[in-house]
């Protein structure tokens, strides 16, 4: 392999004189400790390398060896249920307090293997050749996407190390490939698929404000911006627990050590509502704190999305939570400054937008190479300084996501959860998803959603007016709109993540609740037009029942919702002859 000699060091960036042929994005090993780096700039006289480990102690003259391969990670069944750093090195299970410099592979693990092919079968890249299981969890193992040919040998049922070769494939050119449970893939190269599918079905989160007002398609992209203390991490944990994804990838990118420690402590204790077992069995955490090498923070995003694509190619639906892309962008800014590049807006590099695109565009619902349908949905948290959504990371992110869930500090301080502001958020996939809701018995979902947003916008305008003239000075219809807005916010959009009844709402339950609330609003506006006072509406017992139905009526009580609708109609039918204004 080619070698080079170091002659300049500045933090995570080093420069070296090449003594052989290198390539851009080639992984290199630096010094006796074999620190991992990646070539990011290349001339005939000099190579520039960003180092993913601590460069303390490096000096001019240190030898650098090329690997001949791009920066890659090993993908296999041992990933699930574990915690790694940004380079996919294990952070749990070892005796060392810190990840040692130059540390690479995780210790070997043993799985029970069951083949799905036999000698003489023809295989293509991405095909499933067997299943492995351990502790009751079964996973598929894949032929690497760049390998194809005829099976000349495959191991029988039995227990094997994840480093062992299990199948031998003879390619058409005569070359022989030995494939095991693991294979490597470059982190910056998207894994190939047969075709991309339209985003015509939602990823159900169980959060009413998201599923009803701002849905994300399965295989979609969402941004979750919010200032400090607005509940980004809590909401992402709720999404990880309740969304209908098969695999959860959580990437803590440059977060504070204490916050990341909290995630590492809480996730293993979460119970999977599907199985009743630990949620960690189908979760992978990539933890990169703010004091870890800054270049590794930059790589952690690509590592996470590469792992997510690997599980997607098994025919699984994957949700990737990145917290937060702002810290990742800060890593780009620091490395760019070390390189002496001309800064763009707010000091970020001019290529910030294209780097965000290369991350978010790897999401999608696809047909994998083996014919299975899989999806990768990306939810990226953004931490804009002072909650300013006009800063560069948030602005550029908006260009590539189709769901924008803006968190509001005032709603968070008022203990409104989720603190997603309905007038600062949006979703672009509503028309594509309306058909899915229609098939589930909610043909009016799109119209009711639009109605709620219109009322909330009108409520916001009227509240500003009421601060000046007072609510009592407003016409009865406008007072009724304020009452309807309160019911929508308090009775539908607000959820309690601690309530066994309210922490999750199925699509069927959301449809029924949405229908009851819109029915109440129609009847209330009609009653006001006929002379009923808003104070009378506010004092009706049925209003209290509607506000409490999210707590009082659970998933198993759909028949009780029908009874509540009859009570609603009866209450307004009894109201009309009694409360007409005189004159």
XYZ file of C-alpha atoms in Angstrom:
583
model
C 0.000 0.000 0.000
C 1.058 3.597 -0.580
C 2.689 5.538 2.237
C 3.071 9.212 3.129
C 5.039 11.297 5.626
C 3.253 13.740 7.917
C 4.531 17.324 7.897
C 1.690 19.498 9.307
C -0.972 19.038 12.026
C -3.851 21.284 13.067
C -6.445 19.604 15.260
C -8.296 16.952 13.240
C -6.634 17.996 9.956
C -3.182 16.843 8.908
C -1.112 17.308 5.756
C 1.383 14.790 4.437
C 3.804 14.295 1.558
C 2.712 11.255 -0.498
C 5.183 8.539 -1.447
C 2.784 6.578 -3.635
C -0.646 6.718 -5.215
C -3.637 7.664 -3.057
C -7.302 8.362 -3.834
C -9.790 10.893 -2.497
C -11.924 9.427 0.342
C -9.406 6.618 0.856
C -9.071 5.497 4.470
C -5.554 5.763 5.916
C -3.842 4.608 9.129
C -1.626 7.132 10.886
C 1.396 6.338 13.031
C 2.073 3.426 15.313
C -1.327 3.762 16.955
C -2.975 3.312 13.524
C -5.305 6.265 13.931
C -8.054 6.237 11.321
C -8.257 9.082 8.827
C -9.744 9.869 5.430
C -8.204 11.754 2.512
C -10.339 14.793 1.693
C -7.986 16.712 -0.609
C -5.269 15.479 -2.913
C -2.531 16.982 -5.078
C 0.630 15.489 -6.528
C 2.730 17.133 -3.793
C 0.410 16.880 -0.762
C -2.523 14.998 0.706
C -4.927 16.493 3.264
C -6.468 14.081 5.769
C -9.196 14.502 8.368
C -8.497 12.277 11.347
C -11.348 10.622 13.237
C -9.389 10.191 16.451
C -7.437 12.400 18.844
C -4.296 13.733 17.127
C -2.538 14.696 20.369
C 1.104 13.594 20.197
C 1.415 13.425 16.414
C 4.563 15.059 15.044
C 6.167 15.652 11.646
C 7.724 12.568 10.155
C 5.044 10.102 11.323
C 4.347 7.471 8.672
C 0.906 7.195 7.091
C -0.265 4.069 5.275
C -3.081 3.874 2.775
C -5.582 1.030 2.943
C -6.628 1.093 -0.696
C -10.290 1.272 0.343
C -12.731 4.100 1.120
C -13.871 4.711 4.687
C -16.108 1.699 5.376
C -17.918 -0.063 8.216
C -18.715 -3.723 8.891
C -22.398 -4.564 8.664
C -23.807 -7.676 10.304
C -26.204 -9.150 12.863
C -24.076 -8.146 15.861
C -25.085 -4.492 15.403
C -28.613 -4.683 16.835
C -29.015 -4.016 20.521
C -25.606 -2.393 20.921
C -24.075 1.042 21.380
C -21.283 2.343 19.146
C -19.277 5.483 18.518
C -19.336 7.403 15.225
C -16.973 4.889 13.586
C -19.091 1.905 14.673
C -16.706 0.864 17.456
C -18.461 -0.681 20.472
C -18.898 1.529 23.536
C -20.397 -1.110 25.817
C -19.259 -4.486 27.033
C -15.548 -3.752 27.292
C -13.391 -3.113 30.330
C -11.849 0.156 29.093
C -13.467 3.417 30.212
C -12.614 5.111 26.904
C -12.314 3.901 23.319
C -8.624 3.213 22.849
C -6.792 4.957 19.960
C -6.613 2.756 16.890
C -9.317 0.416 18.204
C -11.252 -1.221 15.366
C -13.223 -4.429 15.397
C -15.791 -5.533 17.948
C -15.203 -8.893 19.648
C -16.472 -11.987 17.846
C -20.016 -13.149 18.546
C -21.719 -16.464 17.817
C -25.101 -16.921 16.118
C -27.216 -19.891 15.092
C -27.214 -20.025 11.279
C -29.939 -21.515 9.055
C -29.196 -21.507 5.290
C -31.834 -20.542 2.724
C -29.802 -21.559 -0.326
C -28.155 -24.785 -1.453
C -25.103 -25.675 -3.500
C -25.553 -24.839 -7.172
C -28.063 -22.004 -6.651
C -27.539 -18.791 -8.589
C -27.389 -15.692 -6.393
C -27.377 -11.960 -7.064
C -26.154 -9.061 -4.984
C -28.364 -8.240 -2.010
C -30.032 -11.665 -1.924
C -30.822 -13.293 1.434
C -28.736 -16.456 1.825
C -29.711 -17.408 5.370
C -31.013 -16.426 8.770
C -29.191 -16.080 12.067
C -30.694 -15.974 15.531
C -29.672 -15.352 19.107
C -31.684 -14.706 22.280
C -34.938 -15.111 20.368
C -34.087 -12.413 17.794
C -33.838 -13.552 14.152
C -32.123 -11.573 11.396
C -31.425 -12.125 7.724
C -27.931 -12.213 6.262
C -27.244 -10.839 2.794
C -24.955 -11.403 -0.140
C -22.990 -8.118 -0.590
C -24.489 -5.937 -3.361
C -21.320 -6.222 -5.473
C -21.169 -10.067 -5.402
C -23.074 -12.380 -7.784
C -22.592 -15.866 -9.211
C -23.256 -19.505 -8.365
C -23.102 -21.033 -4.867
C -20.283 -23.572 -4.782
C -20.605 -24.287 -1.044
C -22.809 -23.227 1.863
C -22.454 -24.273 5.489
C -25.217 -26.389 7.107
C -27.288 -25.439 10.152
C -25.178 -24.715 13.201
C -23.549 -22.133 15.448
C -20.923 -19.961 13.768
C -18.816 -16.906 14.571
C -19.890 -13.713 12.836
C -16.410 -13.608 11.259
C -16.685 -17.091 9.739
C -17.237 -17.689 6.020
C -20.619 -19.311 5.415
C -21.108 -19.372 1.658
C -18.719 -19.508 -1.279
C -19.847 -17.827 -4.503
C -18.134 -18.353 -7.849
C -18.591 -15.310 -10.088
C -18.996 -15.373 -13.869
C -15.403 -14.147 -14.305
C -14.083 -17.139 -12.363
C -13.333 -15.278 -9.155
C -14.389 -16.870 -5.871
C -15.958 -14.853 -3.048
C -16.345 -16.082 0.523
C -19.282 -14.432 2.266
C -20.057 -14.473 5.979
C -22.563 -12.830 8.254
C -20.712 -9.540 7.925
C -19.639 -7.484 4.960
C -18.152 -4.017 4.596
C -19.640 -1.038 2.786
C -18.352 2.540 2.203
C -20.236 4.985 4.411
C -20.428 7.736 1.789
C -21.825 5.492 -0.967
C -25.601 4.813 -0.958
C -26.423 1.110 -1.170
C -28.053 0.197 -4.512
C -31.746 -0.662 -4.850
C -33.931 -2.038 -7.637
C -36.280 0.934 -7.686
C -37.686 3.687 -5.511
C -41.379 3.577 -4.604
C -43.805 6.488 -4.175
C -44.374 7.796 -0.613
C -48.070 6.888 -0.488
C -48.385 5.510 3.046
C -47.557 7.184 6.359
C -45.142 6.172 9.064
C -47.519 6.119 12.026
C -45.984 7.779 15.084
C -48.903 7.590 17.508
C -48.623 11.354 18.091
C -51.858 12.997 16.948
C -50.366 16.360 16.016
C -47.893 14.596 13.707
C -50.086 11.878 12.188
C -53.088 14.150 11.651
C -51.621 17.561 10.861
C -48.019 16.982 9.739
C -47.587 13.359 8.677
C -44.325 11.825 7.496
C -44.497 9.249 4.732
C -42.883 5.855 5.200
C -39.460 6.439 3.684
C -39.894 10.179 4.188
C -37.746 12.944 5.640
C -38.641 15.187 8.572
C -36.881 18.003 10.396
C -37.416 18.607 14.109
C -36.026 22.069 14.893
C -36.247 23.650 18.313
C -34.242 25.613 20.828
C -32.818 24.249 24.059
C -35.474 22.741 26.339
C -38.250 22.411 23.756
C -38.380 18.613 23.961
C -36.513 17.351 20.882
C -34.904 14.389 22.633
C -38.082 13.406 24.511
C -40.119 13.495 21.296
C -37.522 11.428 19.451
C -37.581 8.836 22.225
C -41.389 8.679 21.959
C -41.120 8.254 18.198
C -38.548 5.509 18.649
C -40.866 3.650 21.010
C -44.190 4.065 19.234
C -43.577 4.550 15.505
C -44.379 1.565 13.293
C -40.769 0.998 12.189
C -39.113 -2.401 12.556
C -35.644 -1.031 13.382
C -34.649 2.152 15.229
C -31.260 3.804 14.598
C -30.516 6.630 17.047
C -27.534 8.836 16.166
C -26.468 11.190 18.954
C -24.323 13.585 16.992
C -22.181 15.933 19.084
C -24.655 16.158 21.954
C -23.745 17.141 25.506
C -22.238 14.316 27.504
C -24.907 14.373 30.227
C -27.746 14.393 27.676
C -26.211 11.504 25.754
C -25.631 9.630 29.017
C -29.336 10.040 29.751
C -30.236 8.524 26.381
C -27.865 5.605 26.960
C -29.437 5.046 30.370
C -33.097 5.374 29.296
C -33.183 3.487 25.991
C -32.186 0.075 27.425
C -34.965 0.478 30.007
C -37.707 1.223 27.464
C -40.176 -1.574 26.844
C -41.112 -2.461 23.287
C -44.924 -2.110 23.098
C -45.015 -4.726 20.314
C -43.332 -7.562 22.177
C -43.125 -6.492 25.813
C -39.354 -7.108 25.639
C -36.584 -4.521 25.705
C -36.756 -1.918 22.935
C -32.970 -2.249 22.562
C -33.456 -5.611 20.830
C -34.428 -3.727 17.670
C -32.449 -0.546 18.320
C -28.925 0.569 17.555
C -27.400 3.652 19.176
C -24.487 5.613 17.724
C -23.270 7.919 20.476
C -20.962 10.797 19.669
C -20.610 13.455 22.351
C -19.355 17.000 21.927
C -15.942 16.215 23.460
C -15.203 13.355 21.043
C -12.991 14.100 18.005
C -14.871 16.548 15.813
C -14.221 14.697 12.552
C -15.794 11.543 13.997
C -18.931 13.593 14.593
C -18.991 14.371 10.882
C -18.670 10.665 10.030
C -21.320 9.482 12.512
C -24.203 10.703 10.331
C -22.973 8.702 7.347
C -22.248 5.675 9.524
C -25.794 5.748 10.879
C -27.474 6.050 7.487
C -25.295 3.250 6.043
C -26.339 0.901 8.861
C -29.963 1.935 8.305
C -29.720 1.103 4.588
C -28.321 -2.339 5.481
C -31.422 -3.188 7.522
C -33.660 -1.617 4.886
C -32.180 -4.031 2.332
C -33.390 -6.931 4.477
C -36.966 -5.860 3.746
C -37.384 -3.952 7.015
C -38.800 -0.507 7.743
C -36.162 1.604 9.464
C -36.452 4.929 11.304
C -33.258 6.922 11.793
C -33.232 9.659 14.456
C -30.328 12.116 14.133
C -29.825 14.398 17.135
C -28.683 16.876 16.097
C -27.637 17.906 12.599
C -26.663 21.345 13.940
C -23.754 19.822 15.895
C -22.812 17.876 12.758
C -22.786 21.126 10.773
C -20.560 22.683 13.447
C -18.072 19.872 12.822
C -18.110 20.738 9.112
C -17.496 24.376 10.033
C -14.536 23.559 12.254
C -12.851 21.296 9.708
C -13.520 23.850 6.974
C -11.840 26.520 9.086
C -8.785 24.303 9.605
C -8.586 23.875 5.829
C -8.639 27.637 5.322
C -11.726 27.526 3.100
C -13.712 30.661 2.362
C -16.634 30.623 4.844
C -20.255 30.943 3.823
C -23.214 32.208 5.820
C -22.638 32.167 9.615
C -19.179 30.675 9.010
C -20.505 27.383 7.634
C -18.779 25.999 4.534
C -20.260 26.780 1.150
C -21.015 23.078 0.631
C -23.244 22.765 3.731
C -26.355 22.467 1.567
C -24.964 19.673 -0.614
C -23.783 17.725 2.457
C -27.261 17.940 3.992
C -28.722 16.763 0.691
C -26.357 13.771 0.534
C -27.674 12.714 3.954
C -31.427 13.283 3.612
C -31.668 11.978 0.044
C -30.670 8.502 1.222
C -34.130 8.160 2.762
C -36.842 6.453 0.761
C -39.250 3.590 0.326
C -37.658 1.109 -2.068
C -37.677 -2.312 -3.614
C -34.386 -3.841 -2.480
C -32.124 -5.923 -4.702
C -33.714 -9.109 -3.332
C -37.225 -7.947 -4.293
C -38.315 -7.141 -0.734
C -39.928 -3.799 0.095
C -38.085 -1.765 2.711
C -37.945 1.841 3.776
C -35.667 4.296 5.519
C -37.304 7.294 7.201
C -35.006 10.040 8.490
C -35.951 12.416 11.311
C -33.244 15.005 11.870
C -33.305 17.236 14.937
C -31.955 20.754 14.456
C -30.777 22.977 17.310
C -30.901 26.544 15.971
C -29.248 29.111 18.261
C -31.920 30.968 20.273
C -34.591 29.046 18.389
C -33.946 31.105 15.229
C -35.382 29.129 12.305
C -33.789 31.507 9.796
C -30.243 30.306 10.553
C -28.426 28.384 7.767
C -28.794 24.768 8.972
C -32.563 25.067 9.430
C -33.002 27.011 6.191
C -31.044 24.511 4.086
C -32.711 21.543 5.795
C -36.128 22.839 4.711
C -35.092 22.315 1.099
C -34.713 18.561 1.525
C -37.416 17.506 3.991
C -41.144 17.145 3.359
C -42.247 17.341 6.996
C -41.199 20.221 9.235
C -42.062 19.935 12.927
C -41.134 23.287 14.472
C -40.937 23.150 18.277
C -42.057 26.252 20.140
C -40.476 27.436 23.394
C -43.683 29.004 24.732
C -45.669 25.809 24.220
C -42.886 23.794 25.858
C -42.781 26.153 28.860
C -46.565 25.818 29.146
C -45.976 22.032 29.401
C -47.712 21.457 26.087
C -46.410 18.170 24.674
C -45.535 17.647 21.898
C -44.511 21.299 21.640
C -44.901 21.334 17.844
C -46.271 24.709 16.767
C -49.102 24.104 14.267
C -48.559 27.426 12.495
C -44.787 27.047 12.096
C -44.889 23.472 10.828
C -45.901 21.879 7.559
C -46.119 18.597 5.645
C -45.946 18.235 1.866
C -47.093 14.614 1.495
C -50.732 15.196 2.516
C -52.240 14.576 -0.928
C -50.267 11.331 -1.408
C -51.298 10.025 2.018
C -55.006 10.874 1.789
C -55.665 7.617 -0.084
C -54.189 5.555 2.753
C -56.482 7.246 5.289
C -59.445 6.725 2.951
C -58.712 2.994 2.850
C -58.648 2.955 6.671
C -62.168 4.345 6.942
C -61.351 8.057 7.160
C -62.401 9.532 3.781
C -62.605 13.085 5.159
C -59.149 13.136 6.782
C -57.661 15.722 4.427
C -60.650 18.093 4.692
C -60.789 17.799 8.499
C -57.054 18.383 8.751
C -57.388 21.559 6.650
C -60.323 22.659 8.807
C -58.315 22.296 12.016
C -55.394 24.279 10.632
C -57.698 27.046 9.440
C -59.351 27.309 12.877
C -55.976 27.351 14.638
C -54.751 30.127 12.359
C -57.913 32.139 12.937
C -57.624 31.526 16.694
C -54.095 32.930 16.677
C -55.266 36.104 14.927
C -58.243 36.535 17.254
C -56.113 36.053 20.379
C -53.906 38.958 19.321
C -57.008 41.067 18.764
C -58.515 39.972 22.097
C -55.416 41.200 23.966
C -56.333 44.690 22.798
C -60.125 44.801 23.009
C -60.855 41.870 25.327
C -62.597 38.595 24.486
C -66.035 39.871 25.524
C -65.889 42.562 22.853
C -65.542 40.019 20.065
C -68.629 38.879 18.106
C -70.144 35.547 19.230
C -68.831 33.648 16.214
C -65.252 34.765 16.888
C -65.610 33.817 20.556
C -66.794 30.404 19.371
C -63.672 30.063 17.169
C -61.519 30.759 20.258
C -63.411 28.037 22.134
C -62.924 25.629 19.208
C -59.197 26.396 19.118
C -58.906 25.625 22.831
C -60.685 22.292 22.317
C -58.400 21.369 19.405
C -55.251 22.207 21.367
C -56.231 20.812 24.760
C -58.453 17.957 23.700
C -56.666 16.670 20.612
C -53.160 17.977 19.927
C -51.817 17.762 23.488
C -50.675 14.300 24.589
C -49.107 12.969 27.754
C -46.127 10.668 27.227
C -46.601 9.425 30.806
C -50.272 8.463 30.432
C -50.888 4.773 29.670
C -54.031 5.766 27.744
C -52.890 8.901 25.959
C -49.232 8.294 25.118
C -50.164 6.513 21.874
C -53.119 6.974 19.532
C -53.779 4.522 16.709
C -54.969 5.832 13.312
C -58.468 4.442 13.992
C -58.686 6.229 17.325
C -57.338 9.448 15.816
C -59.994 9.323 13.084
C -62.827 8.889 15.593
C -61.547 11.670 17.882
C -61.036 14.009 14.936
C -64.570 13.321 13.724
C -66.062 14.090 17.165
C -64.177 17.365 17.510
C -65.100 18.613 14.039
C -68.719 17.558 14.700
C -68.731 19.604 17.912
C -67.301 22.644 16.112
C -69.982 22.424 13.394
C -72.788 22.159 15.945
C -71.331 24.940 18.112
C -71.046 27.398 15.213
C -74.572 26.510 14.106
C -75.876 27.075 17.654
C -74.160 30.463 17.884
C -75.740 31.541 14.587
C -79.132 30.615 16.067
C -78.510 32.794 19.127
C -76.831 30.520 21.687
C -74.261 32.287 23.873
C -70.666 31.086 23.959
C -70.845 31.007 27.778
C -73.639 28.447 27.482
C -71.507 26.350 25.124
C -68.581 26.594 27.495
C -70.705 25.335 30.386
C -72.036 22.248 28.585
C -70.970 18.953 30.227
C -70.336 17.434 26.802
C -67.440 19.853 26.253
C -65.697 18.508 29.322
C -66.205 14.949 28.075
C -64.644 15.842 24.723
C -61.671 17.424 26.473
C -61.227 14.299 28.604
C -61.896 11.606 25.984
C -58.168 11.179 25.235
C -57.706 10.044 28.857
C -61.070 8.438 29.572
C -61.519 6.445 26.355
C -58.636 4.223 25.266
C -57.828 2.093 22.237
C -60.264 -0.658 23.279
C -63.206 1.722 23.745
C -64.100 2.586 20.151
C -67.763 1.691 20.852
C -67.786 4.290 23.631
C -66.822 6.954 21.093
C -70.012 6.183 19.151
C -71.995 6.606 22.363
C -70.230 9.915 22.975
C -71.283 11.089 19.519
C -74.923 10.347 20.337
C -74.549 12.322 23.575
C -73.086 15.199 21.584
C -76.019 15.310 19.166
C -78.534 15.000 21.998
C -76.877 17.794 23.984
C -77.165 20.271 21.117
C -80.669 19.101 20.214
C -81.769 19.857 23.774
C -79.931 23.181 23.742
C -81.651 24.894 20.808
C -85.091 25.763 22.181
C -83.765 27.045 25.523
C -80.930 29.471 24.870
C -81.949 31.895 22.145
C -81.059 35.549 22.797
C -83.964 37.976 23.206
C -84.510 40.396 20.383
